[in-house]
Amino acid sequence: MLPKSHPRFESLRQRDLLIEGYKAGATAIAGLIAFGRGEAYDYLLGEKTPKSAITAIEASAALLLSAKNPVISINGNTAVLCPRELVKLSEILGAKLEINLFYRTEKRVGIIEKILKENGAKQVYGIRPTAELKGTESERRKVDRKGIYSADVVFVALEDGDRTEALISAGKKVIAVDLNPLSRTAKTASITIVDNIIRAVPLLIETVKKLKHTDKAELEKIVSNYDNEKTLKSMGAEILSGLKNQSQP
Ligand code: PTJ
């Protein structure tokens, strides 16, 4: 039992979700390592959503609202960190949820499907893949024809660079949540939200609600004004200035 008064309660709570997710068979053991890498970057952000991420979240909401077939890709980390919020996001957008795993086993897919359904999902794609994504040899190539395969916008988090590149090569727009602004995914995605998925998804839900009745031309303007390279550069500057301020006496 974690004491709520612990100064690192939120961080320990997230670790606990991952550990329990691993014990339940949803999270891959490598998912724990990936989370640790994320934690280190989150530390550099002061465990707060950076300003640049807010810009990326607004552009993501606009892109998702303009999409014809948006799909939210779920893996073993996101399924245990914020399943309710991801289901909620899919509901308010009318987006599909698709399980797509790097360390795919049918057992893990079934466990993750159950978690999503317990959190309100009515339909989950990717259970029995019906198509293959070109450009990646990994298990992540196995996709659903009605889901990721035909999606115009794919939302991914804790992703590997290979599939992000494959999705972009297939002509899709990719929205990535990645705490590491230097990762291949961060650099390749159309929009990168450099933030912890736990904070980013609730903010994205709020922003989608805010922009839901915005007309199409305005949404397109928000998307076309967004520059991922520029946002990632300001992200780097934000991290550096945060570090400088912390190291000053
Ligand atoms: O469940 P599976 O089988 O699909 O496997 C998923 C993992 C996470 C193991 C797999 O996708 C993987 O190995 O990912 P990578 O290549 O380690 O990339 C994970 C990225 O997510 C890293 O850049 C981390 O910094 C980042 N990250 C980790 N935790 C978080 C995060 N980004 C946002 N929020 C987090 N909580």
mmCIF file of C-alpha atoms in Angstrom, residues 31 42 108 139 211 231:
data_model
loop_
_atom_site.group_PDB
_atom_site.id
_atom_site.type_symbol
_atom_site.label_atom_id
_atom_site.label_comp_id
_atom_site.label_asym_id
_atom_site.label_seq_id
_atom_site.Cartn_x
_atom_site.Cartn_y
_atom_site.Cartn_z
ATOM 1 C CA GLY A 31 7.668 -1.974 -21.086
ATOM 2 C CA ASP A 42 9.813 13.432 -17.110
ATOM 3 C CA ARG A 108 -1.409 -10.438 -24.103
ATOM 4 C CA GLU A 139 4.949 -7.824 -34.886
ATOM 5 C CA LEU A 211 -12.603 22.545 -30.294
ATOM 6 C CA THR A 231 7.978 22.647 -31.414
#
